[in-house]
Short mmCIF file of C-alpha atoms in Angstrom, two decimals:
data_model
loop_
_atom_site.label_atom_id
_atom_site.label_comp_id
_atom_site.label_asym_id
_atom_site.label_seq_id
_atom_site.Cartn_x
_atom_site.Cartn_y
_atom_site.Cartn_z
CA MET A 1 138.15 99.71 41.44
CA GLU A 2 135.18 102.01 40.51
CA LEU A 3 132.52 99.69 41.91
CA ASN A 4 134.57 99.75 45.52
CA LYS A 5 134.50 103.45 45.57
CA LYS A 6 130.77 103.49 44.85
CA ARG A 7 130.30 100.82 47.72
CA LYS A 8 132.19 103.04 50.22
CA GLY A 9 130.53 106.03 49.12
CA VAL A 10 127.16 104.40 49.50
CA GLY A 11 128.40 102.91 52.70
CA GLY A 12 129.30 106.31 53.98
CA ILE A 13 126.01 107.71 53.45
CA VAL A 14 124.28 104.92 55.13
CA ILE A 15 126.43 105.69 57.94
CA ALA A 16 125.88 109.17 57.88
CA ILE A 17 122.14 108.54 57.65
CA ILE A 18 122.40 106.35 60.70
CA ALA A 19 124.49 108.78 62.57
CA VAL A 20 121.85 111.40 61.72
CA ILE A 21 118.94 109.31 63.10
CA ALA A 22 120.65 108.30 66.07
CA LEU A 23 121.59 111.88 67.01
CA ALA A 24 118.13 112.80 66.47
CA ILE A 25 116.97 110.00 68.86
CA ILE A 26 119.52 110.99 71.46
CA VAL A 27 117.98 114.52 71.35
CA LEU A 28 114.34 113.97 70.86
CA ILE A 29 113.71 111.28 73.45
CA PRO A 30 115.07 113.39 76.45
CA SER A 31 112.78 116.36 75.01
CA TYR A 32 109.72 114.29 74.31
CA ASN A 33 109.96 112.77 78.09
CA GLY A 34 110.78 116.25 79.46
CA LEU A 35 107.87 117.60 77.61
CA VAL A 36 105.74 114.78 79.19
CA LYS A 37 106.59 115.36 82.52
CA GLN A 38 106.26 119.01 82.48
CA LYS A 39 102.76 118.60 81.18
CA GLU A 40 102.06 116.02 83.73
CA GLN A 41 103.09 118.54 86.73
CA LEU A 42 100.91 120.87 84.73
CA ASP A 43 97.80 118.75 84.87
CA GLU A 44 98.63 117.63 88.57
CA SER A 45 99.01 121.57 89.54
CA TYR A 46 95.50 122.32 87.94
CA ALA A 47 93.88 119.26 89.49
CA GLN A 48 94.81 120.86 92.84
CA VAL A 49 93.32 124.04 91.80
CA GLN A 50 90.15 122.10 90.88
CA ASN A 51 90.19 120.57 94.27
CA VAL A 52 90.48 123.68 96.13
CA VAL A 53 87.68 125.69 94.21
CA GLN A 54 85.41 122.30 94.56
CA ARG A 55 86.13 122.28 98.27
CA ARG A 56 84.99 125.97 98.27
CA ALA A 57 81.90 125.33 96.64
CA ASP A 58 81.19 122.23 98.72
CA LEU A 59 81.12 124.72 101.76
CA ILE A 60 78.54 126.99 100.30
CA PRO A 61 75.56 124.97 100.76
CA ASN A 62 75.90 124.67 104.46
CA LEU A 63 76.42 128.57 104.32
CA VAL A 64 73.15 128.95 102.61
CA SER A 65 71.30 126.57 104.84
CA THR A 66 72.48 128.47 107.69
CA VAL A 67 71.53 131.87 106.18
CA LYS A 68 67.85 130.44 105.13
CA GLY A 69 66.50 130.97 108.53
CA TYR A 70 67.15 134.59 108.39
CA SER A 71 66.33 135.78 104.94
CA LYS A 72 63.52 135.93 102.62
CA HIS A 73 65.82 135.92 99.72
CA GLU A 74 67.75 132.61 100.14
CA LYS A 75 66.13 131.22 97.19
CA ASP A 76 67.78 133.44 94.79
CA THR A 77 70.87 133.07 96.70
CA LEU A 78 70.34 129.13 96.56
CA THR A 79 69.87 129.57 92.68
CA GLU A 80 73.17 131.82 92.46
CA VAL A 81 74.92 128.66 94.25
CA THR A 82 73.62 125.87 92.75
CA ASN A 83 74.45 127.64 89.28
CA ALA A 84 77.86 128.80 90.24
CA ARG A 85 78.53 124.97 91.63
CA SER A 86 77.21 123.61 88.47
CA GLY A 87 79.67 125.79 86.62
CA ILE A 88 83.04 124.79 88.77
CA GLN A 89 82.07 121.10 88.06
CA ASN A 90 81.61 121.44 84.31
CA ALA A 91 84.59 123.63 83.79
CA LYS A 92 86.86 122.54 80.92
CA GLY A 93 89.92 124.41 81.45
CA PRO A 94 91.33 127.30 83.23
CA LYS A 95 89.16 130.05 81.48
CA GLU A 96 86.05 128.37 82.30
CA LEU A 97 86.85 127.59 86.03
CA ALA A 98 87.99 131.10 86.43
CA GLU A 99 84.49 132.02 85.18
CA ALA A 100 83.06 129.77 87.45
CA ASN A 101 84.88 130.56 90.40
CA GLU A 102 84.04 134.32 89.99
CA GLN A 103 80.32 133.21 89.64
CA MET A 104 80.96 131.58 92.95
CA SER A 105 82.54 134.70 94.55
CA GLN A 106 79.29 136.87 93.57
CA ALA A 107 77.50 134.06 95.27
CA ILE A 108 79.52 134.32 98.46
CA ARG A 109 78.97 138.04 98.19
CA SER A 110 75.25 137.85 98.17
CA ILE A 111 75.52 135.64 101.27
CA ASN A 112 77.77 138.51 102.82
CA VAL A 113 75.14 141.11 102.23
CA VAL A 114 72.36 138.88 103.75
CA ALA A 115 74.61 138.43 106.88
CA GLU A 116 75.13 142.30 106.95
CA ALA A 117 71.10 142.60 107.44
CA TYR A 118 70.82 140.03 109.96
CA PRO A 119 73.28 140.41 113.21
CA ASP A 120 72.06 137.61 115.04
CA LEU A 121 73.34 135.61 111.84
CA LYS A 122 76.80 137.25 112.16
CA ALA A 123 76.99 136.06 115.83
CA ASP A 124 75.73 132.50 115.03
CA LYS A 125 78.54 129.87 115.69
CA GLN A 126 77.79 127.85 112.72
CA PHE A 127 77.83 130.75 110.08
CA THR A 128 81.25 132.08 111.64
CA GLN A 129 82.69 128.59 111.66
CA LEU A 130 81.71 128.27 107.72
CA MET A 131 83.19 131.74 107.00
CA ASP A 132 86.15 131.13 108.64
CA GLU A 133 86.73 127.71 106.69
CA LEU A 134 85.79 130.01 103.54
CA ALA A 135 88.37 132.40 104.08
CA GLY A 136 90.95 129.68 104.61
CA THR A 137 89.65 127.81 101.41
CA GLU A 138 90.28 131.24 99.45
CA ASN A 139 93.71 131.29 100.56
CA ARG A 140 94.28 128.05 99.29
CA ILE A 141 92.73 128.50 96.00
CA SER A 142 95.07 131.71 95.92
CA VAL A 143 98.01 129.68 96.44
CA GLU A 144 97.19 126.81 94.12
CA ARG A 145 96.72 129.35 91.47
CA LYS A 146 99.83 130.76 91.92
CA ASN A 147 101.35 127.28 91.88
CA TYR A 148 99.33 126.26 88.90
CA ASN A 149 100.47 129.54 86.93
CA ALA A 150 104.10 129.02 87.89
CA GLU A 151 103.67 125.48 86.29
CA VAL A 152 101.92 127.09 83.08
CA LYS A 153 105.23 129.37 82.78
CA ALA A 154 107.67 126.54 82.95
CA TYR A 155 105.52 124.35 80.67
CA ASN A 156 105.05 127.49 77.67
CA THR A 157 108.81 128.01 78.57
CA LYS A 158 109.76 124.47 77.45
CA VAL A 159 107.15 124.30 74.70
CA LYS A 160 108.18 127.68 72.93
CA SER A 161 112.26 127.26 73.64
CA PHE A 162 114.17 126.19 70.71
CA PRO A 163 114.43 123.40 69.50
CA THR A 164 112.13 121.84 71.61
CA SER A 165 109.36 124.17 70.10
CA ILE A 166 109.45 122.64 66.77
CA PHE A 167 109.36 118.97 68.07
CA ALA A 168 106.57 120.00 70.30
CA LYS A 169 104.58 121.28 67.52
CA MET A 170 105.05 117.85 65.64
CA MET A 171 104.06 116.05 69.00
CA GLY A 172 100.77 118.03 69.77
CA PHE A 173 102.19 119.94 72.88
CA ASP A 174 100.28 123.46 72.76
CA LYS A 175 100.69 126.35 74.81
CA ALA A 176 98.83 126.12 78.30
CA GLU A 177 96.30 128.77 79.75
CA TYR A 178 97.05 130.79 82.76
CA PHE A 179 94.28 130.76 85.45
CA GLU A 180 93.67 134.51 85.23
CA ALA A 181 91.43 136.71 87.44
CA ASP A 182 88.09 138.09 86.14
CA ALA A 183 88.22 141.41 84.83
CA SER A 184 85.84 142.55 87.35
CA ALA A 185 88.49 141.56 89.97
CA GLN A 186 90.62 144.68 88.71
CA ASP A 187 87.91 147.05 90.02
CA ALA A 188 88.55 148.04 93.84
CA PRO A 189 85.64 147.63 95.88
CA LYS A 190 83.80 151.05 96.94
CA VAL A 191 83.39 151.07 100.70
CA ASN A 192 80.84 153.62 102.32
CA PHE A 193 81.21 154.31 105.92
CA GLY A 194 77.95 156.54 106.06
CA SER A 195 79.53 159.72 105.39
#
């Protein structure tokens, strides 16, 4: 009789353990799959940011070629562009890509300074067409950065939410970085109309 009670007790413990494991599996598998799906959406969104930033980087050499005939300083501008393109291509993560993107923006500002000094250049059809494409690409970058940051928010919320946060840490799902504007973007440009 006592042996039967012990067997029933051990059997009950085994059933309880199996039930806990089954419950854990039922809860953890959807959590894991949800994290994987969210991470893939985040990676896809980041790839799109890279795509549009690269598109802008690819437009710049054509712009520099157009400017070359008008400026003695195109070598410095070309060097800036080359360095910025290299930074974009070698960026490992949103922070580095944001820095490279800002470097490219500075190179574009250099091209605009050259254009201001040469009215014929501003009237050049190829130059204006490239500047229009560049403006469109800038808008695309803005949209894709916004989309990426929305994905980061959704992913980070999932990774930080309880009880998924415990499981996320165990499985190596870390918080993602936002694509942030460079600190210099906070400063409003100074405009002087010659007064």
